[in-house]
Every structure is written in C-alpha cells, then in structure tokens.
C-alpha cells in the first residue's frame, strides 16, 4: 500500500464523516430549535408559575395540631 492509497482512504473517511454530518444536520438543527423554544416557553410561563405558587401558599391550611388529645 503506497502513500496515495492511504491518503485516498483518509480522504474517503473524511468525506464520509462530512456527508453523514450534512445528512443529519437538519435533525440536529431541529433538536436545537426545539430546545431553544422550550426554554423560551419556560421563561414566558415563569411569572404565572410564581403567581400560582403565591396564590396557593396564601390559603390557610387545616389545623393539624393534635397535641390536645394526649393530655397532660
């Protein structure tokens, strides 16, 4: 095997890697776009989540103090 054959194999491997990357590039771009969209949606909904948590905490809870049942 001479140097030209080895360089040909290396070039073929590089071309194959580049082709597979270009083949799956739309899938990768869609995945990144969906991640960004999910993050933006979470940031937009964050004020409503905080508001709901504050509304839920403001309700008085039931009295669960049962120490009077044991007696002195």
CSV table of N, CA, C and O in Angstrom, one decimal:
chain,number,residue,atom,x,y,z
A,1,UNK,N,0.9,-1.2,0.0
A,1,UNK,CA,0.0,0.0,0.0
A,1,UNK,C,0.9,1.2,0.0
A,1,UNK,O,1.7,1.4,0.9
A,2,UNK,N,0.7,2.1,-1.0
A,2,UNK,CA,1.6,3.2,-1.1
A,2,UNK,C,0.9,4.4,-0.4
A,2,UNK,O,-0.2,4.3,0.1
A,3,UNK,N,1.6,5.6,-0.4
A,3,UNK,CA,1.1,6.8,0.2
A,3,UNK,C,-0.2,7.3,-0.4
A,3,UNK,O,-1.1,7.8,0.3
A,4,UNK,N,-0.3,7.1,-1.7
A,4,UNK,CA,-1.5,7.6,-2.4
A,4,UNK,C,-2.8,6.9,-2.0
A,4,UNK,O,-3.8,7.5,-1.8
A,5,UNK,N,-2.6,5.6,-1.8
A,5,UNK,CA,-3.8,4.8,-1.3
A,5,UNK,C,-4.2,5.2,0.1
A,5,UNK,O,-5.4,5.3,0.4
A,6,UNK,N,-3.2,5.3,1.0
A,6,UNK,CA,-3.5,5.7,2.3
A,6,UNK,C,-4.2,7.1,2.4
A,6,UNK,O,-5.2,7.3,3.1
A,7,UNK,N,-3.7,8.0,1.6
A,7,UNK,CA,-4.3,9.4,1.5
A,7,UNK,C,-5.7,9.3,0.9
A,7,UNK,O,-6.6,10.0,1.3
A,8,UNK,N,-5.9,8.4,0.0
A,8,UNK,CA,-7.2,8.2,-0.6
A,8,UNK,C,-8.2,7.6,0.4
A,8,UNK,O,-9.4,8.1,0.5
A,9,UNK,N,-7.8,6.7,1.2
A,9,UNK,CA,-8.6,6.1,2.3
A,9,UNK,C,-9.0,7.2,3.3
A,9,UNK,O,-10.1,7.3,3.8
A,10,UNK,N,-8.0,8.0,3.7
A,10,UNK,CA,-8.2,9.1,4.7
A,10,UNK,C,-9.2,10.1,4.1
A,10,UNK,O,-10.1,10.5,4.8
A,11,UNK,N,-9.0,10.4,2.8
A,11,UNK,CA,-10.0,11.4,2.2
A,11,UNK,C,-11.4,10.8,2.1
A,11,UNK,O,-12.4,11.5,2.3
A,12,UNK,N,-11.5,9.5,1.9
A,12,UNK,CA,-12.8,8.8,1.9
A,12,UNK,C,-13.5,8.9,3.2
A,12,UNK,O,-14.7,9.1,3.3
A,13,UNK,N,-12.7,8.6,4.3
A,13,UNK,CA,-13.2,8.6,5.6
A,13,UNK,C,-13.7,10.0,6.0
A,13,UNK,O,-14.8,10.2,6.5
A,14,UNK,N,-12.9,11.0,5.6
A,14,UNK,CA,-13.3,12.4,5.9
A,14,UNK,C,-14.5,12.8,5.1
A,14,UNK,O,-15.5,13.4,5.7
A,15,UNK,N,-14.6,12.4,3.9
A,15,UNK,CA,-15.8,12.7,3.1
A,15,UNK,C,-17.0,12.0,3.6
A,15,UNK,O,-18.1,12.6,3.6
A,16,UNK,N,-16.9,10.8,4.1
A,16,UNK,CA,-18.0,10.1,4.7
A,16,UNK,C,-18.5,10.7,5.9
A,16,UNK,O,-19.7,10.9,6.2
A,17,UNK,N,-17.6,11.1,6.8
A,17,UNK,CA,-17.9,11.8,8.0
A,17,UNK,C,-18.7,13.1,7.7
A,17,UNK,O,-19.7,13.5,8.3
A,18,UNK,N,-18.2,13.9,6.7
A,18,UNK,CA,-18.8,15.1,6.3
A,18,UNK,C,-20.2,14.9,5.8
A,18,UNK,O,-21.1,15.6,6.0
A,19,UNK,N,-20.3,13.8,5.0
A,19,UNK,CA,-21.6,13.5,4.4
A,19,UNK,C,-22.6,13.1,5.4
A,19,UNK,O,-23.8,13.5,5.3
A,20,UNK,N,-22.2,12.3,6.4
A,20,UNK,CA,-23.2,11.9,7.4
A,20,UNK,C,-23.5,13.1,8.3
A,20,UNK,O,-24.7,13.3,8.7
A,21,UNK,N,-22.6,14.0,8.6
A,21,UNK,CA,-22.9,15.2,9.3
A,21,UNK,C,-23.9,16.1,8.5
A,21,UNK,O,-24.9,16.5,9.1
A,22,UNK,N,-23.7,16.2,7.2
A,22,UNK,CA,-24.6,17.0,6.4
A,22,UNK,C,-26.0,16.3,6.3
A,22,UNK,O,-27.0,17.0,6.2
A,23,UNK,N,-26.0,15.0,6.3
A,23,UNK,CA,-27.3,14.3,6.3
A,23,UNK,C,-28.1,14.5,7.5
A,23,UNK,O,-29.3,14.7,7.4
A,24,UNK,N,-27.5,14.5,8.7
A,24,UNK,CA,-28.2,14.7,9.9
A,24,UNK,C,-28.2,16.1,10.4
A,24,UNK,O,-28.7,16.4,11.5
A,25,UNK,N,-27.7,17.1,9.7
A,25,UNK,CA,-27.7,18.5,10.1
A,25,UNK,C,-29.1,19.0,10.3
A,25,UNK,O,-29.4,19.7,11.3
A,26,UNK,N,-30.1,18.7,9.4
A,26,UNK,CA,-31.5,19.2,9.7
A,26,UNK,C,-32.1,18.7,11.0
A,26,UNK,O,-32.7,19.4,11.7
A,27,UNK,N,-31.7,17.4,11.3
A,27,UNK,CA,-32.3,16.8,12.6
A,27,UNK,C,-31.6,17.5,13.8
A,27,UNK,O,-32.3,17.9,14.7
A,28,UNK,N,-30.3,17.8,13.7
A,28,UNK,CA,-29.6,18.5,14.8
A,28,UNK,C,-30.1,19.9,14.9
A,28,UNK,O,-30.4,20.4,16.1
A,29,UNK,N,-30.4,20.6,13.8
A,29,UNK,CA,-30.9,21.9,13.9
A,29,UNK,C,-32.3,22.0,14.5
A,29,UNK,O,-32.6,22.9,15.3
A,30,UNK,N,-33.1,21.0,14.1
A,30,UNK,CA,-34.5,20.9,14.7
A,30,UNK,C,-34.4,20.7,16.2
A,30,UNK,O,-35.2,21.3,16.9
A,31,UNK,N,-33.5,19.8,16.6
A,31,UNK,CA,-33.4,19.5,18.0
A,31,UNK,C,-33.0,20.7,18.8
A,31,UNK,O,-33.5,21.0,19.8
A,32,UNK,N,-32.0,21.5,18.3
A,32,UNK,CA,-31.6,22.7,18.9
A,32,UNK,C,-32.7,23.7,19.0
A,32,UNK,O,-32.9,24.4,20.0
A,33,UNK,N,-33.4,23.9,17.9
A,33,UNK,CA,-34.5,24.8,17.8
A,33,UNK,C,-35.6,24.4,18.8
A,33,UNK,O,-36.2,25.3,19.5
A,34,UNK,N,-35.9,23.2,19.0
A,34,UNK,CA,-36.9,22.8,20.0
A,34,UNK,C,-36.4,23.0,21.4
A,34,UNK,O,-37.2,23.4,22.2
A,35,UNK,N,-35.2,22.8,21.6
A,35,UNK,CA,-34.6,23.1,23.0
A,35,UNK,C,-34.7,24.6,23.3
A,35,UNK,O,-35.1,25.0,24.4
A,36,UNK,N,-34.4,25.4,22.3
A,36,UNK,CA,-34.5,26.9,22.5
A,36,UNK,C,-35.9,27.3,22.7
A,36,UNK,O,-36.3,28.1,23.6
A,37,UNK,N,-36.9,26.7,21.9
A,37,UNK,CA,-38.3,27.1,22.0
A,37,UNK,C,-38.8,26.7,23.4
A,37,UNK,O,-39.6,27.4,24.0
A,38,UNK,N,-38.4,25.5,23.9
A,38,UNK,CA,-38.8,25.1,25.2
A,38,UNK,C,-38.3,26.0,26.3
A,38,UNK,O,-39.0,26.3,27.3
A,39,UNK,N,-37.1,26.4,26.2
A,39,UNK,CA,-36.5,27.4,27.2
A,39,UNK,C,-37.2,28.7,27.1
A,39,UNK,O,-37.5,29.3,28.2
A,40,UNK,N,-37.5,29.2,26.0
A,40,UNK,CA,-38.3,30.5,25.9
A,40,UNK,C,-39.7,30.3,26.4
A,40,UNK,O,-40.2,31.2,27.1
A,41,UNK,N,-40.3,29.2,26.2
A,41,UNK,CA,-41.7,29.0,26.7
A,41,UNK,C,-41.6,28.9,28.3
A,41,UNK,O,-42.5,29.5,28.9
A,42,UNK,N,-40.6,28.3,28.8
A,42,UNK,CA,-40.5,28.3,30.3
A,42,UNK,C,-40.2,29.7,30.8
A,42,UNK,O,-40.8,30.0,31.9
A,43,UNK,N,-39.4,30.5,30.2
A,43,UNK,CA,-39.2,31.8,30.6
A,43,UNK,C,-40.5,32.7,30.6
A,43,UNK,O,-40.8,33.5,31.4
A,44,UNK,N,-41.3,32.4,29.5
A,44,UNK,CA,-42.6,33.2,29.4
A,44,UNK,C,-43.6,32.8,30.5
A,44,UNK,O,-44.4,33.6,30.9
A,45,UNK,N,-43.6,31.5,30.8
A,45,UNK,CA,-44.5,31.0,31.8
A,45,UNK,C,-44.1,31.1,33.3
A,45,UNK,O,-44.8,30.9,34.2
A,46,UNK,N,-42.8,31.5,33.5
A,46,UNK,CA,-42.3,31.7,34.8
A,46,UNK,C,-43.1,32.6,35.7
A,46,UNK,O,-43.4,32.3,36.9
A,47,UNK,N,-43.5,33.8,35.2
A,47,UNK,CA,-44.3,34.7,36.1
A,47,UNK,C,-45.6,34.1,36.5
A,47,UNK,O,-46.1,34.2,37.7
A,48,UNK,N,-46.3,33.3,35.6
A,48,UNK,CA,-47.5,32.7,36.0
A,48,UNK,C,-47.3,31.5,37.0
A,48,UNK,O,-48.1,31.3,37.9
A,49,UNK,N,-46.2,30.8,36.9
A,49,UNK,CA,-45.9,29.8,37.9
A,49,UNK,C,-45.6,30.4,39.3
A,49,UNK,O,-46.1,29.9,40.3
A,50,UNK,N,-44.9,31.5,39.3
A,50,UNK,CA,-44.7,32.1,40.6
A,50,UNK,C,-46.0,32.7,41.2
A,50,UNK,O,-46.2,32.6,42.4
A,51,UNK,N,-46.8,33.2,40.3
A,51,UNK,CA,-48.1,33.7,40.8
A,51,UNK,C,-49.0,32.6,41.4
A,51,UNK,O,-49.6,32.8,42.4
A,52,UNK,N,-49.0,31.5,40.7
A,52,UNK,CA,-49.8,30.3,41.2
A,52,UNK,C,-49.2,29.8,42.5
A,52,UNK,O,-50.0,29.5,43.4
A,53,UNK,N,-47.9,29.8,42.7
A,53,UNK,CA,-47.4,29.3,43.9
A,53,UNK,C,-47.7,30.3,45.1
A,53,UNK,O,-48.0,29.9,46.2
A,54,UNK,N,-47.7,31.6,44.8
A,54,UNK,CA,-48.1,32.6,45.8
A,54,UNK,C,-49.5,32.5,46.2
A,54,UNK,O,-49.9,32.6,47.4
A,55,UNK,N,-50.4,32.2,45.2
A,55,UNK,CA,-51.8,32.1,45.5
A,55,UNK,C,-52.1,30.8,46.3
A,55,UNK,O,-52.9,30.8,47.2
A,56,UNK,N,-51.4,29.8,46.0
A,56,UNK,CA,-51.6,28.5,46.8
A,56,UNK,C,-51.1,28.6,48.2
A,56,UNK,O,-51.7,28.1,49.1
A,57,UNK,N,-50.0,29.4,48.4
A,57,UNK,CA,-49.5,29.5,49.8
A,57,UNK,C,-50.3,30.4,50.7
A,57,UNK,O,-50.3,30.3,51.9
A,58,UNK,N,-51.1,31.3,50.1
A,58,UNK,CA,-51.8,32.3,50.9
A,58,UNK,C,-53.0,31.7,51.5
A,58,UNK,O,-53.6,32.3,52.5
A,59,UNK,N,-53.5,30.5,51.1
A,59,UNK,CA,-54.6,29.9,51.8
A,59,UNK,C,-54.2,29.3,53.1
A,59,UNK,O,-53.2,28.7,53.2
A,60,UNK,N,-55.0,29.5,54.1
A,60,UNK,CA,-54.7,28.9,55.4
A,60,UNK,C,-54.9,27.4,55.4
A,60,UNK,O,-55.9,27.0,54.9
A,61,UNK,N,-54.0,26.7,55.9
A,61,UNK,CA,-54.1,25.3,55.9
A,61,UNK,C,-55.0,24.8,57.1
A,61,UNK,O,-55.3,25.5,58.0
A,62,UNK,N,-55.3,23.5,57.0
A,62,UNK,CA,-56.2,23.0,58.1
A,62,UNK,C,-55.4,22.8,59.4
A,62,UNK,O,-54.1,22.7,59.4
A,63,UNK,N,-56.1,22.9,60.5
A,63,UNK,CA,-55.4,22.8,61.8
A,63,UNK,C,-55.1,21.4,62.1
A,63,UNK,O,-56.0,20.6,62.3
A,64,UNK,N,-53.8,21.1,62.1
A,64,UNK,CA,-53.4,19.7,62.3
A,64,UNK,C,-52.7,19.5,63.7
A,64,UNK,O,-52.0,18.6,63.9
A,65,UNK,N,-53.0,20.5,64.6
A,65,UNK,CA,-52.4,20.4,65.9
A,65,UNK,C,-53.2,19.4,66.7
A,65,UNK,O,-54.3,19.6,67.1
A,66,UNK,N,-52.6,18.3,67.0
A,66,UNK,CA,-53.3,17.2,67.8
A,66,UNK,C,-52.7,17.0,69.2
A,66,UNK,O,-53.0,16.0,69.8
A,67,UNK,N,-51.9,17.9,69.7
A,67,UNK,CA,-51.3,17.7,71.0
A,67,UNK,C,-52.4,17.8,72.1
A,67,UNK,O,-52.1,17.3,73.2
A,68,UNK,N,-53.5,18.4,71.9
A,68,UNK,CA,-54.5,18.5,73.0
A,68,UNK,C,-55.1,17.1,73.3
A,68,UNK,O,-55.7,16.9,74.3
A,69,UNK,N,-55.0,16.2,72.3
A,69,UNK,CA,-55.6,14.9,72.5
A,69,UNK,C,-54.8,14.0,73.5
A,69,UNK,O,-55.4,13.1,74.2
A,70,UNK,N,-53.5,14.3,73.7
A,70,UNK,CA,-52.7,13.4,74.6
A,70,UNK,C,-52.9,13.8,76.0
A,70,UNK,O,-52.8,13.0,76.9
A,71,UNK,N,-53.2,15.1,76.3
A,71,UNK,CA,-53.5,15.5,77.7
A,71,UNK,C,-52.2,15.7,78.4
A,71,UNK,O,-51.1,15.3,78.0
A,72,UNK,N,-52.3,16.2,79.6
A,72,UNK,CA,-51.1,16.4,80.4
A,72,UNK,C,-50.5,15.2,81.1
A,72,UNK,O,-51.2,14.2,81.2
